[in-house]
Amino acid sequence: MERADVLPMLGEVFREHGFEGASLAAITARTGLGKGSLYHFFPGGKEEMAAAVLAEIDSWFETHVFAPLREGEDAPAAIRDMLGKVDAYFRSGRRVCLVGVFALSDTRDRFSDKVQGYFAAWRDALTGALRRAGLADAEAAERAEDGVLAIQGALTLARALHDPDVFTRTLKRLERRLLA
Amino acid sequence: MERADVLPMLGEVFREHGFEGASLAAITARTGLGKGSLYHFFPGGKEEMAAAVLAEIDSWFETHVFAPLREGEDAPAAIRDMLGKVDAYFRSGRRVCLVGVFALSDTRDRFSDKVQGYFAAWRDALTGALRRAGLADAEAAERAEDGVLAIQGALTLARALHDPDVFTRTLKRLERRLLA
DNA sequence: TTTTTACTGTACCAATAGGTACACACAGCG
DNA sequence: CGCTGTGTGTACCTATTGGTACAGTAAAAA
């Protein structure tokens, strides 16, 4: 087993339990790795594990979501692609956003830069795409903020109501609202 | 000190640390109450404390937000009032939603009914008001869902970006979007 | 073949977790 | 006065927490 294989499993543990709630015992159970291996891969302990997961998430979004949003020729198509990728990533509302989980509660302060960076990058990339799609600067910024926050809110509400469809519906609504 | 005086302080501790992160030590520090008093007021321990806080929040929203939304003569005015109350409650984006915090992570399962009930009540009350404001059923339901989720998302994004204004802006945008 | 290197399990640690037991204070009241 | 109920501090309990130390294994590199 390589370090890279562990990251997704770590991500799920942090997603489900939060940073504080993700005990070494839970991590061991989920990954099948003992403390020996865990501390071999992540000498910095839980903090390094969470940082590594955050970095991997950031990199995934960077290549699959943010970059296409910035560089896509056809801006409206890039935005639609973003929504598709997001739907897949969050398993149509059945999965929660780790960065969002960290953002609430005081775990944010521990990973302040990464959390802030993730959302800022997303918002800015989307703003750019909306501008290229023909919107005025102010309008583009406003809709981008609205889009990012709607996705987060939809994940929260979907989970609270045990109703993943909330997320799917929101994505559909967003497609119309962003590109209108 | 009475039990009722403790609840707001408990609420802040859970808000900031989440359920798992809110250690008895943190609770003691915040409330100034030792274990003796704490377990006198809440024999059920942390679980009962969190349940009591959740109940108090629910009751506050019921009387100040949900009920006016259901019973207000002037529906558009009731919706505007809701936004005002929400802005005050969440301190213009500087405070986070406890129920939202619990909804993410596995704390949700512990308080599943309360979490679900809170958001369902909010959404349904808002749906009703929008209908009374003249919207068709489907459109009203859609906008209500959108409104509740935007508030949650705005709180998350505001906190992630260290920028409470995100919340204020969202509330403004929402006023236009809901009543348009 | 020898020597590294990457990995893993076990035992252990001090600190903290949530929770209990109980003696005590101090009202209000008869 | 004495009694009773509501609070509160202290001491204590066991389980678990995150983390360390280290001996061992196995495979690759020399």
mmCIF file with all atom_site columns, N, CA and C (backbone and C1' of nucleotides) in Angstrom, chain C:
data_model
loop_
_atom_site.group_PDB
_atom_site.id
_atom_site.type_symbol
_atom_site.label_atom_id
_atom_site.label_alt_id
_atom_site.label_comp_id
_atom_site.label_asym_id
_atom_site.label_entity_id
_atom_site.label_seq_id
_atom_site.pdbx_PDB_ins_code
_atom_site.Cartn_x
_atom_site.Cartn_y
_atom_site.Cartn_z
_atom_site.occupancy
_atom_site.B_iso_or_equiv
_atom_site.pdbx_formal_charge
_atom_site.auth_seq_id
_atom_site.auth_comp_id
_atom_site.auth_asym_id
_atom_site.auth_atom_id
_atom_site.pdbx_PDB_model_num
ATOM 1   P P     . DT C 1 1  ? 23.558  -16.174 -0.137 1.00 0.00 ? 1  DT C P     1
ATOM 2   O "O5'" . DT C 1 1  ? 24.960  -15.842 -0.698 1.00 0.00 ? 1  DT C "O5'" 1
ATOM 3   C "C5'" . DT C 1 1  ? 26.199  -15.297 -0.928 1.00 0.00 ? 1  DT C "C5'" 1
ATOM 4   C "C4'" . DT C 1 1  ? 26.599  -14.041 -0.255 1.00 0.00 ? 1  DT C "C4'" 1
ATOM 5   C "C3'" . DT C 1 1  ? 25.973  -13.739 1.087  1.00 0.00 ? 1  DT C "C3'" 1
ATOM 6   O "O3'" . DT C 1 1  ? 26.936  -13.063 1.901  1.00 0.00 ? 1  DT C "O3'" 1
ATOM 7   C "C1'" . DT C 1 1  ? 25.369  -12.029 -0.483 1.00 0.00 ? 1  DT C "C1'" 1
ATOM 8   P P     . DT C 1 2  ? 26.835  -12.952 3.443  1.00 0.00 ? 2  DT C P     1
ATOM 9   O "O5'" . DT C 1 2  ? 26.832  -11.369 3.580  1.00 0.00 ? 2  DT C "O5'" 1
ATOM 10  C "C5'" . DT C 1 2  ? 27.851  -10.603 2.929  1.00 0.00 ? 2  DT C "C5'" 1
ATOM 11  C "C4'" . DT C 1 2  ? 27.356  -9.186  2.721  1.00 0.00 ? 2  DT C "C4'" 1
ATOM 12  C "C3'" . DT C 1 2  ? 26.803  -8.509  3.981  1.00 0.00 ? 2  DT C "C3'" 1
ATOM 13  O "O3'" . DT C 1 2  ? 27.454  -7.262  4.126  1.00 0.00 ? 2  DT C "O3'" 1
ATOM 14  C "C1'" . DT C 1 2  ? 25.286  -8.265  2.189  1.00 0.00 ? 2  DT C "C1'" 1
ATOM 15  P P     . DT C 1 3  ? 27.360  -6.416  5.416  1.00 0.00 ? 3  DT C P     1
ATOM 16  O "O5'" . DT C 1 3  ? 26.462  -5.222  4.890  1.00 0.00 ? 3  DT C "O5'" 1
ATOM 17  C "C5'" . DT C 1 3  ? 26.677  -4.713  3.562  1.00 0.00 ? 3  DT C "C5'" 1
ATOM 18  C "C4'" . DT C 1 3  ? 25.556  -3.775  3.181  1.00 0.00 ? 3  DT C "C4'" 1
ATOM 19  C "C3'" . DT C 1 3  ? 24.962  -2.981  4.349  1.00 0.00 ? 3  DT C "C3'" 1
ATOM 20  O "O3'" . DT C 1 3  ? 24.815  -1.644  3.926  1.00 0.00 ? 3  DT C "O3'" 1
ATOM 21  C "C1'" . DT C 1 3  ? 23.239  -4.044  3.176  1.00 0.00 ? 3  DT C "C1'" 1
ATOM 22  P P     . DT C 1 4  ? 25.060  -0.448  4.943  1.00 0.00 ? 4  DT C P     1
ATOM 23  O "O5'" . DT C 1 4  ? 23.888  0.578   4.622  1.00 0.00 ? 4  DT C "O5'" 1
ATOM 24  C "C5'" . DT C 1 4  ? 22.791  0.128   4.290  1.00 0.00 ? 4  DT C "C5'" 1
ATOM 25  C "C4'" . DT C 1 4  ? 21.949  0.358   3.128  1.00 0.00 ? 4  DT C "C4'" 1
ATOM 26  C "C3'" . DT C 1 4  ? 20.801  1.294   3.470  1.00 0.00 ? 4  DT C "C3'" 1
ATOM 27  O "O3'" . DT C 1 4  ? 20.624  2.201   2.406  1.00 0.00 ? 4  DT C "O3'" 1
ATOM 28  C "C1'" . DT C 1 4  ? 19.974  -0.867  2.858  1.00 0.00 ? 4  DT C "C1'" 1
ATOM 29  P P     . DT C 1 5  ? 19.970  3.625   2.790  1.00 0.00 ? 5  DT C P     1
ATOM 30  O "O5'" . DT C 1 5  ? 18.414  3.434   2.509  1.00 0.00 ? 5  DT C "O5'" 1
ATOM 31  C "C5'" . DT C 1 5  ? 17.983  2.997   1.214  1.00 0.00 ? 5  DT C "C5'" 1
ATOM 32  C "C4'" . DT C 1 5  ? 16.601  2.378   1.332  1.00 0.00 ? 5  DT C "C4'" 1
ATOM 33  C "C3'" . DT C 1 5  ? 15.620  3.204   2.180  1.00 0.00 ? 5  DT C "C3'" 1
ATOM 34  O "O3'" . DT C 1 5  ? 14.734  3.863   1.298  1.00 0.00 ? 5  DT C "O3'" 1
ATOM 35  C "C1'" . DT C 1 5  ? 15.440  0.829   2.568  1.00 0.00 ? 5  DT C "C1'" 1
ATOM 36  P P     . DA C 1 6  ? 13.472  4.565   1.809  1.00 0.00 ? 6  DA C P     1
ATOM 37  O "O5'" . DA C 1 6  ? 12.415  3.384   1.874  1.00 0.00 ? 6  DA C "O5'" 1
ATOM 38  C "C5'" . DA C 1 6  ? 12.000  2.746   0.679  1.00 0.00 ? 6  DA C "C5'" 1
ATOM 39  C "C4'" . DA C 1 6  ? 10.879  1.761   1.006  1.00 0.00 ? 6  DA C "C4'" 1
ATOM 40  C "C3'" . DA C 1 6  ? 9.672   2.422   1.671  1.00 0.00 ? 6  DA C "C3'" 1
ATOM 41  O "O3'" . DA C 1 6  ? 8.492   1.852   1.121  1.00 0.00 ? 6  DA C "O3'" 1
ATOM 42  C "C1'" . DA C 1 6  ? 10.519  0.718   3.076  1.00 0.00 ? 6  DA C "C1'" 1
ATOM 43  P P     . DC C 1 7  ? 7.113   2.546   1.477  1.00 0.00 ? 7  DC C P     1
ATOM 44  O "O5'" . DC C 1 7  ? 6.660   1.697   2.738  1.00 0.00 ? 7  DC C "O5'" 1
ATOM 45  C "C5'" . DC C 1 7  ? 6.138   0.395   2.514  1.00 0.00 ? 7  DC C "C5'" 1
ATOM 46  C "C4'" . DC C 1 7  ? 6.208   -0.431  3.772  1.00 0.00 ? 7  DC C "C4'" 1
ATOM 47  C "C3'" . DC C 1 7  ? 5.084   -0.235  4.783  1.00 0.00 ? 7  DC C "C3'" 1
ATOM 48  O "O3'" . DC C 1 7  ? 4.125   -1.250  4.553  1.00 0.00 ? 7  DC C "O3'" 1
ATOM 49  C "C1'" . DC C 1 7  ? 7.167   -0.819  5.779  1.00 0.00 ? 7  DC C "C1'" 1
ATOM 50  P P     . DT C 1 8  ? 2.680   -1.140  5.083  1.00 0.00 ? 8  DT C P     1
ATOM 51  O "O5'" . DT C 1 8  ? 2.814   -1.880  6.483  1.00 0.00 ? 8  DT C "O5'" 1
ATOM 52  C "C5'" . DT C 1 8  ? 3.281   -3.231  6.505  1.00 0.00 ? 8  DT C "C5'" 1
ATOM 53  C "C4'" . DT C 1 8  ? 3.482   -3.675  7.933  1.00 0.00 ? 8  DT C "C4'" 1
ATOM 54  C "C3'" . DT C 1 8  ? 2.354   -3.279  8.888  1.00 0.00 ? 8  DT C "C3'" 1
ATOM 55  O "O3'" . DT C 1 8  ? 1.805   -4.460  9.402  1.00 0.00 ? 8  DT C "O3'" 1
ATOM 56  C "C1'" . DT C 1 8  ? 4.477   -2.890  9.844  1.00 0.00 ? 8  DT C "C1'" 1
ATOM 57  P P     . DG C 1 9  ? 0.405   -4.444  10.139 1.00 0.00 ? 9  DG C P     1
ATOM 58  O "O5'" . DG C 1 9  ? 0.785   -5.064  11.565 1.00 0.00 ? 9  DG C "O5'" 1
ATOM 59  C "C5'" . DG C 1 9  ? 1.565   -6.246  11.624 1.00 0.00 ? 9  DG C "C5'" 1
ATOM 60  C "C4'" . DG C 1 9  ? 2.105   -6.430  13.021 1.00 0.00 ? 9  DG C "C4'" 1
ATOM 61  C "C3'" . DG C 1 9  ? 1.082   -6.200  14.127 1.00 0.00 ? 9  DG C "C3'" 1
ATOM 62  O "O3'" . DG C 1 9  ? 1.094   -7.328  14.995 1.00 0.00 ? 9  DG C "O3'" 1
ATOM 63  C "C1'" . DG C 1 9  ? 3.030   -4.823  14.472 1.00 0.00 ? 9  DG C "C1'" 1
ATOM 64  P P     . DT C 1 10 ? 0.251   -7.376  16.278 1.00 0.00 ? 10 DT C P     1
ATOM 65  O "O5'" . DT C 1 10 ? 1.230   -6.775  17.376 1.00 0.00 ? 10 DT C "O5'" 1
ATOM 66  C "C5'" . DT C 1 10 ? 2.510   -7.351  17.552 1.00 0.00 ? 10 DT C "C5'" 1
ATOM 67  C "C4'" . DT C 1 10 ? 3.147   -6.753  18.801 1.00 0.00 ? 10 DT C "C4'" 1
ATOM 68  C "C3'" . DT C 1 10 ? 2.170   -6.529  19.959 1.00 0.00 ? 10 DT C "C3'" 1
ATOM 69  O "O3'" . DT C 1 10 ? 2.686   -7.177  21.117 1.00 0.00 ? 10 DT C "O3'" 1
ATOM 70  C "C1'" . DT C 1 10 ? 3.372   -4.525  19.457 1.00 0.00 ? 10 DT C "C1'" 1
ATOM 71  P P     . DA C 1 11 ? 1.923   -7.116  22.501 1.00 0.00 ? 11 DA C P     1
ATOM 72  O "O5'" . DA C 1 11 ? 2.769   -5.986  23.267 1.00 0.00 ? 11 DA C "O5'" 1
ATOM 73  C "C5'" . DA C 1 11 ? 4.185   -5.983  23.171 1.00 0.00 ? 11 DA C "C5'" 1
ATOM 74  C "C4'" . DA C 1 11 ? 4.724   -4.720  23.802 1.00 0.00 ? 11 DA C "C4'" 1
ATOM 75  C "C3'" . DA C 1 11 ? 3.988   -4.308  25.089 1.00 0.00 ? 11 DA C "C3'" 1
ATOM 76  O "O3'" . DA C 1 11 ? 4.936   -4.056  26.113 1.00 0.00 ? 11 DA C "O3'" 1
ATOM 77  C "C1'" . DA C 1 11 ? 4.076   -2.491  23.559 1.00 0.00 ? 11 DA C "C1'" 1
ATOM 78  P P     . DC C 1 12 ? 4.444   -3.710  27.597 1.00 0.00 ? 12 DC C P     1
ATOM 79  O "O5'" . DC C 1 12 ? 4.478   -2.115  27.603 1.00 0.00 ? 12 DC C "O5'" 1
ATOM 80  C "C5'" . DC C 1 12 ? 5.703   -1.451  27.305 1.00 0.00 ? 12 DC C "C5'" 1
ATOM 81  C "C4'" . DC C 1 12 ? 5.426   -0.002  26.994 1.00 0.00 ? 12 DC C "C4'" 1
ATOM 82  C "C3'" . DC C 1 12 ? 4.686   0.772   28.089 1.00 0.00 ? 12 DC C "C3'" 1
ATOM 83  O "O3'" . DC C 1 12 ? 5.643   1.432   28.914 1.00 0.00 ? 12 DC C "O3'" 1
ATOM 84  C "C1'" . DC C 1 12 ? 4.081   1.427   25.848 1.00 0.00 ? 12 DC C "C1'" 1
ATOM 85  P P     . DC C 1 13 ? 5.199   2.146   30.271 1.00 0.00 ? 13 DC C P     1
ATOM 86  O "O5'" . DC C 1 13 ? 4.844   3.633   29.832 1.00 0.00 ? 13 DC C "O5'" 1
ATOM 87  C "C5'" . DC C 1 13 ? 5.796   4.403   29.086 1.00 0.00 ? 13 DC C "C5'" 1
ATOM 88  C "C4'" . DC C 1 13 ? 5.143   5.678   28.596 1.00 0.00 ? 13 DC C "C4'" 1
ATOM 89  C "C3'" . DC C 1 13 ? 4.218   6.316   29.625 1.00 0.00 ? 13 DC C "C3'" 1
ATOM 90  O "O3'" . DC C 1 13 ? 4.947   7.301   30.351 1.00 0.00 ? 13 DC C "O3'" 1
ATOM 91  C "C1'" . DC C 1 13 ? 3.303   6.380   27.391 1.00 0.00 ? 13 DC C "C1'" 1
ATOM 92  P P     . DA C 1 14 ? 4.475   7.713   31.802 1.00 0.00 ? 14 DA C P     1
ATOM 93  O "O5'" . DA C 1 14 ? 3.893   9.183   31.576 1.00 0.00 ? 14 DA C "O5'" 1
ATOM 94  C "C5'" . DA C 1 14 ? 4.564   10.086  30.712 1.00 0.00 ? 14 DA C "C5'" 1
ATOM 95  C "C4'" . DA C 1 14 ? 3.571   11.063  30.095 1.00 0.00 ? 14 DA C "C4'" 1
ATOM 96  C "C3'" . DA C 1 14 ? 2.727   11.816  31.129 1.00 0.00 ? 14 DA C "C3'" 1
ATOM 97  O "O3'" . DA C 1 14 ? 2.633   13.167  30.717 1.00 0.00 ? 14 DA C "O3'" 1
ATOM 98  C "C1'" . DA C 1 14 ? 1.306   10.649  29.635 1.00 0.00 ? 14 DA C "C1'" 1
ATOM 99  P P     . DA C 1 15 ? 1.730   14.172  31.546 1.00 0.00 ? 15 DA C P     1
ATOM 100 O "O5'" . DA C 1 15 ? 0.415   14.258  30.644 1.00 0.00 ? 15 DA C "O5'" 1
ATOM 101 C "C5'" . DA C 1 15 ? 0.572   14.576  29.264 1.00 0.00 ? 15 DA C "C5'" 1
ATOM 102 C "C4'" . DA C 1 15 ? -0.800  14.703  28.626 1.00 0.00 ? 15 DA C "C4'" 1
ATOM 103 C "C3'" . DA C 1 15 ? -1.801  15.523  29.447 1.00 0.00 ? 15 DA C "C3'" 1
ATOM 104 O "O3'" . DA C 1 15 ? -2.485  16.390  28.567 1.00 0.00 ? 15 DA C "O3'" 1
ATOM 105 C "C1'" . DA C 1 15 ? -2.684  13.361  29.009 1.00 0.00 ? 15 DA C "C1'" 1
ATOM 106 P P     . DT C 1 16 ? -3.463  17.504  29.135 1.00 0.00 ? 16 DT C P     1
ATOM 107 O "O5'" . DT C 1 16 ? -4.886  16.896  28.778 1.00 0.00 ? 16 DT C "O5'" 1
ATOM 108 C "C5'" . DT C 1 16 ? -5.145  16.491  27.442 1.00 0.00 ? 16 DT C "C5'" 1
ATOM 109 C "C4'" . DT C 1 16 ? -6.336  15.574  27.410 1.00 0.00 ? 16 DT C "C4'" 1
ATOM 110 C "C3'" . DT C 1 16 ? -7.593  16.149  28.082 1.00 0.00 ? 16 DT C "C3'" 1
ATOM 111 O "O3'" . DT C 1 16 ? -8.505  16.463  27.040 1.00 0.00 ? 16 DT C "O3'" 1
ATOM 112 C "C1'" . DT C 1 16 ? -7.290  13.820  28.515 1.00 0.00 ? 16 DT C "C1'" 1
ATOM 113 P P     . DA C 1 17 ? -9.899  17.110  27.400 1.00 0.00 ? 17 DA C P     1
ATOM 114 O "O5'" . DA C 1 17 ? -10.909 15.887  27.238 1.00 0.00 ? 17 DA C "O5'" 1
ATOM 115 C "C5'" . DA C 1 17 ? -10.812 15.105  26.061 1.00 0.00 ? 17 DA C "C5'" 1
ATOM 116 C "C4'" . DA C 1 17 ? -11.689 13.881  26.161 1.00 0.00 ? 17 DA C "C4'" 1
ATOM 117 C "C3'" . DA C 1 17 ? -12.960 14.086  26.974 1.00 0.00 ? 17 DA C "C3'" 1
ATOM 118 O "O3'" . DA C 1 17 ? -13.985 14.474  26.074 1.00 0.00 ? 17 DA C "O3'" 1
ATOM 119 C "C1'" . DA C 1 17 ? -11.845 12.116  27.699 1.00 0.00 ? 17 DA C "C1'" 1
ATOM 120 P P     . DG C 1 18 ? -15.230 15.227  26.690 1.00 0.00 ? 18 DG C P     1
ATOM 121 O "O5'" . DG C 1 18 ? -16.092 14.074  27.362 1.00 0.00 ? 18 DG C "O5'" 1
ATOM 122 C "C5'" . DG C 1 18 ? -16.531 12.993  26.574 1.00 0.00 ? 18 DG C "C5'" 1
ATOM 123 C "C4'" . DG C 1 18 ? -17.132 11.944  27.478 1.00 0.00 ? 18 DG C "C4'" 1
ATOM 124 C "C3'" . DG C 1 18 ? -18.345 12.447  28.264 1.00 0.00 ? 18 DG C "C3'" 1
ATOM 125 O "O3'" . DG C 1 18 ? -19.342 11.437  28.297 1.00 0.00 ? 18 DG C "O3'" 1
ATOM 126 C "C1'" . DG C 1 18 ? -16.657 11.688  29.748 1.00 0.00 ? 18 DG C "C1'" 1
ATOM 127 P P     . DG C 1 19 ? -20.763 11.761  28.994 1.00 0.00 ? 19 DG C P     1
ATOM 128 O "O5'" . DG C 1 19 ? -20.530 11.163  30.456 1.00 0.00 ? 19 DG C "O5'" 1
ATOM 129 C "C5'" . DG C 1 19 ? -20.046 9.832   30.572 1.00 0.00 ? 19 DG C "C5'" 1
ATOM 130 C "C4'" . DG C 1 19 ? -19.785 9.486   32.019 1.00 0.00 ? 19 DG C "C4'" 1
ATOM 131 C "C3'" . DG C 1 19 ? -20.877 9.933   33.006 1.00 0.00 ? 19 DG C "C3'" 1
ATOM 132 O "O3'" . DG C 1 19 ? -21.444 8.771   33.600 1.00 0.00 ? 19 DG C "O3'" 1
ATOM 133 C "C1'" . DG C 1 19 ? -18.688 10.398  33.823 1.00 0.00 ? 19 DG C "C1'" 1
ATOM 134 P P     . DT C 1 20 ? -22.609 8.883   34.684 1.00 0.00 ? 20 DT C P     1
ATOM 135 O "O5'" . DT C 1 20 ? -21.810 8.696   36.044 1.00 0.00 ? 20 DT C "O5'" 1
ATOM 136 C "C5'" . DT C 1 20 ? -20.998 7.536   36.211 1.00 0.00 ? 20 DT C "C5'" 1
ATOM 137 C "C4'" . DT C 1 20 ? -20.424 7.512   37.605 1.00 0.00 ? 20 DT C "C4'" 1
ATOM 138 C "C3'" . DT C 1 20 ? -21.447 7.729   38.723 1.00 0.00 ? 20 DT C "C3'" 1
ATOM 139 O "O3'" . DT C 1 20 ? -21.271 6.697   39.679 1.00 0.00 ? 20 DT C "O3'" 1
ATOM 140 C "C1'" . DT C 1 20 ? -19.635 9.229   38.978 1.00 0.00 ? 20 DT C "C1'" 1
ATOM 141 P P     . DA C 1 21 ? -22.316 6.502   40.868 1.00 0.00 ? 21 DA C P     1
ATOM 142 O "O5'" . DA C 1 21 ? -21.489 7.046   42.120 1.00 0.00 ? 21 DA C "O5'" 1
ATOM 143 C "C5'" . DA C 1 21 ? -20.067 7.090   42.059 1.00 0.00 ? 21 DA C "C5'" 1
ATOM 144 C "C4'" . DA C 1 21 ? -19.541 7.512   43.423 1.00 0.00 ? 21 DA C "C4'" 1
ATOM 145 C "C3'" . DA C 1 21 ? -20.612 7.638   44.509 1.00 0.00 ? 21 DA C "C3'" 1
ATOM 146 O "O3'" . DA C 1 21 ? -20.052 7.245   45.756 1.00 0.00 ? 21 DA C "O3'" 1
ATOM 147 C "C1'" . DA C 1 21 ? -19.669 9.770   44.079 1.00 0.00 ? 21 DA C "C1'" 1
ATOM 148 P P     . DC C 1 22 ? -21.014 7.197   47.065 1.00 0.00 ? 22 DC C P     1
ATOM 149 O "O5'" . DC C 1 22 ? -20.661 8.584   47.758 1.00 0.00 ? 22 DC C "O5'" 1
ATOM 150 C "C5'" . DC C 1 22 ? -19.300 9.021   47.789 1.00 0.00 ? 22 DC C "C5'" 1
ATOM 151 C "C4'" . DC C 1 22 ? -19.211 10.453  48.273 1.00 0.00 ? 22 DC C "C4'" 1
ATOM 152 C "C3'" . DC C 1 22 ? -20.311 10.846  49.273 1.00 0.00 ? 22 DC C "C3'" 1
ATOM 153 O "O3'" . DC C 1 22 ? -19.721 11.559  50.325 1.00 0.00 ? 22 DC C "O3'" 1
ATOM 154 C "C1'" . DC C 1 22 ? -20.130 12.455  47.622 1.00 0.00 ? 22 DC C "C1'" 1
ATOM 155 P P     . DA C 1 23 ? -20.318 11.441  51.816 1.00 0.00 ? 23 DA C P     1
ATOM 156 O "O5'" . DA C 1 23 ? -19.465 12.522  52.606 1.00 0.00 ? 23 DA C "O5'" 1
ATOM 157 C "C5'" . DA C 1 23 ? -18.128 12.823  52.201 1.00 0.00 ? 23 DA C "C5'" 1
ATOM 158 C "C4'" . DA C 1 23 ? -17.981 14.330  52.018 1.00 0.00 ? 23 DA C "C4'" 1
ATOM 159 C "C3'" . DA C 1 23 ? -18.646 15.157  53.122 1.00 0.00 ? 23 DA C "C3'" 1
ATOM 160 O "O3'" . DA C 1 23 ? -17.773 16.202  53.510 1.00 0.00 ? 23 DA C "O3'" 1
ATOM 161 C "C1'" . DA C 1 23 ? -19.461 15.818  51.016 1.00 0.00 ? 23 DA C "C1'" 1
ATOM 162 P P     . DC C 1 24 ? -18.064 17.052  54.864 1.00 0.00 ? 24 DC C P     1
ATOM 163 O "O5'" . DC C 1 24 ? -18.629 18.412  54.256 1.00 0.00 ? 24 DC C "O5'" 1
ATOM 164 C "C5'" . DC C 1 24 ? -17.784 19.216  53.432 1.00 0.00 ? 24 DC C "C5'" 1
ATOM 165 C "C4'" . DC C 1 24 ? -18.629 20.188  52.641 1.00 0.00 ? 24 DC C "C4'" 1
ATOM 166 C "C3'" . DC C 1 24 ? -19.450 21.167  53.480 1.00 0.00 ? 24 DC C "C3'" 1
ATOM 167 O "O3'" . DC C 1 24 ? -18.886 22.466  53.337 1.00 0.00 ? 24 DC C "O3'" 1
ATOM 168 C "C1'" . DC C 1 24 ? -20.626 20.379  51.551 1.00 0.00 ? 24 DC C "C1'" 1
ATOM 169 P P     . DA C 1 25 ? -19.110 23.554  54.478 1.00 0.00 ? 25 DA C P     1
ATOM 170 O "O5'" . DA C 1 25 ? -20.005 24.637  53.726 1.00 0.00 ? 25 DA C "O5'" 1
ATOM 171 C "C5'" . DA C 1 25 ? -19.506 25.238  52.541 1.00 0.00 ? 25 DA C "C5'" 1
ATOM 172 C "C4'" . DA C 1 25 ? -20.662 25.721  51.689 1.00 0.00 ? 25 DA C "C4'" 1
ATOM 173 C "C3'" . DA C 1 25 ? -21.590 26.709  52.397 1.00 0.00 ? 25 DA C "C3'" 1
ATOM 174 O "O3'" . DA C 1 25 ? -21.576 27.915  51.671 1.00 0.00 ? 25 DA C "O3'" 1
ATOM 175 C "C1'" . DA C 1 25 ? -22.815 25.030  51.235 1.00 0.00 ? 25 DA C "C1'" 1
ATOM 176 P P     . DC C 1 26 ? -21.931 29.288  52.443 1.00 0.00 ? 26 DC C P     1
ATOM 177 O "O5'" . DC C 1 26 ? -23.400 29.620  51.949 1.00 0.00 ? 26 DC C "O5'" 1
ATOM 178 C "C5'" . DC C 1 26 ? -23.822 29.308  50.618 1.00 0.00 ? 26 DC C "C5'" 1
ATOM 179 C "C4'" . DC C 1 26 ? -25.320 29.154  50.587 1.00 0.00 ? 26 DC C "C4'" 1
ATOM 180 C "C3'" . DC C 1 26 ? -26.047 29.938  51.695 1.00 0.00 ? 26 DC C "C3'" 1
ATOM 181 O "O3'" . DC C 1 26 ? -27.071 30.702  51.116 1.00 0.00 ? 26 DC C "O3'" 1
ATOM 182 C "C1'" . DC C 1 26 ? -26.839 27.727  51.578 1.00 0.00 ? 26 DC C "C1'" 1
ATOM 183 P P     . DA C 1 27 ? -27.021 32.318  51.410 1.00 0.00 ? 27 DA C P     1
ATOM 184 O "O5'" . DA C 1 27 ? -28.512 32.780  51.103 1.00 0.00 ? 27 DA C "O5'" 1
ATOM 185 C "C5'" . DA C 1 27 ? -29.548 32.012  51.673 1.00 0.00 ? 27 DA C "C5'" 1
ATOM 186 C "C4'" . DA C 1 27 ? -30.299 31.284  50.588 1.00 0.00 ? 27 DA C "C4'" 1
ATOM 187 C "C3'" . DA C 1 27 ? -31.797 31.328  50.818 1.00 0.00 ? 27 DA C "C3'" 1
ATOM 188 O "O3'" . DA C 1 27 ? -32.391 32.091  49.795 1.00 0.00 ? 27 DA C "O3'" 1
ATOM 189 C "C1'" . DA C 1 27 ? -30.988 29.045  50.723 1.00 0.00 ? 27 DA C "C1'" 1
ATOM 190 P P     . DG C 1 28 ? -33.646 33.056  50.210 1.00 0.00 ? 28 DG C P     1
ATOM 191 O "O5'" . DG C 1 28 ? -34.787 31.969  50.465 1.00 0.00 ? 28 DG C "O5'" 1
ATOM 192 C "C5'" . DG C 1 28 ? -35.274 31.195  49.377 1.00 0.00 ? 28 DG C "C5'" 1
ATOM 193 C "C4'" . DG C 1 28 ? -36.210 30.126  49.918 1.00 0.00 ? 28 DG C "C4'" 1
ATOM 194 C "C3'" . DG C 1 28 ? -37.365 30.686  50.758 1.00 0.00 ? 28 DG C "C3'" 1
ATOM 195 O "O3'" . DG C 1 28 ? -38.571 30.041  50.368 1.00 0.00 ? 28 DG C "O3'" 1
ATOM 196 C "C1'" . DG C 1 28 ? -36.145 29.092  52.017 1.00 0.00 ? 28 DG C "C1'" 1
ATOM 197 P P     . DC C 1 29 ? -39.962 30.543  50.937 1.00 0.00 ? 29 DC C P     1
ATOM 198 O "O5'" . DC C 1 29 ? -40.256 29.484  52.089 1.00 0.00 ? 29 DC C "O5'" 1
ATOM 199 C "C5'" . DC C 1 29 ? -40.028 28.089  51.834 1.00 0.00 ? 29 DC C "C5'" 1
ATOM 200 C "C4'" . DC C 1 29 ? -40.261 27.270  53.090 1.00 0.00 ? 29 DC C "C4'" 1
ATOM 201 C "C3'" . DC C 1 29 ? -41.331 27.843  54.032 1.00 0.00 ? 29 DC C "C3'" 1
ATOM 202 O "O3'" . DC C 1 29 ? -42.177 26.798  54.467 1.00 0.00 ? 29 DC C "O3'" 1
ATOM 203 C "C1'" . DC C 1 29 ? -39.357 27.423  55.227 1.00 0.00 ? 29 DC C "C1'" 1
ATOM 204 P P     . DG C 1 30 ? -43.636 27.105  54.895 1.00 0.00 ? 30 DG C P     1
ATOM 205 O "O5'" . DG C 1 30 ? -43.776 26.258  56.255 1.00 0.00 ? 30 DG C "O5'" 1
ATOM 206 C "C5'" . DG C 1 30 ? -43.686 24.825  56.204 1.00 0.00 ? 30 DG C "C5'" 1
ATOM 207 C "C4'" . DG C 1 30 ? -43.251 24.294  57.560 1.00 0.00 ? 30 DG C "C4'" 1
ATOM 208 C "C3'" . DG C 1 30 ? -43.989 24.942  58.723 1.00 0.00 ? 30 DG C "C3'" 1
ATOM 209 O "O3'" . DG C 1 30 ? -45.127 24.113  59.096 1.00 0.00 ? 30 DG C "O3'" 1
ATOM 210 C "C1'" . DG C 1 30 ? -41.617 24.896  59.127 1.00 0.00 ? 30 DG C "C1'" 1
#
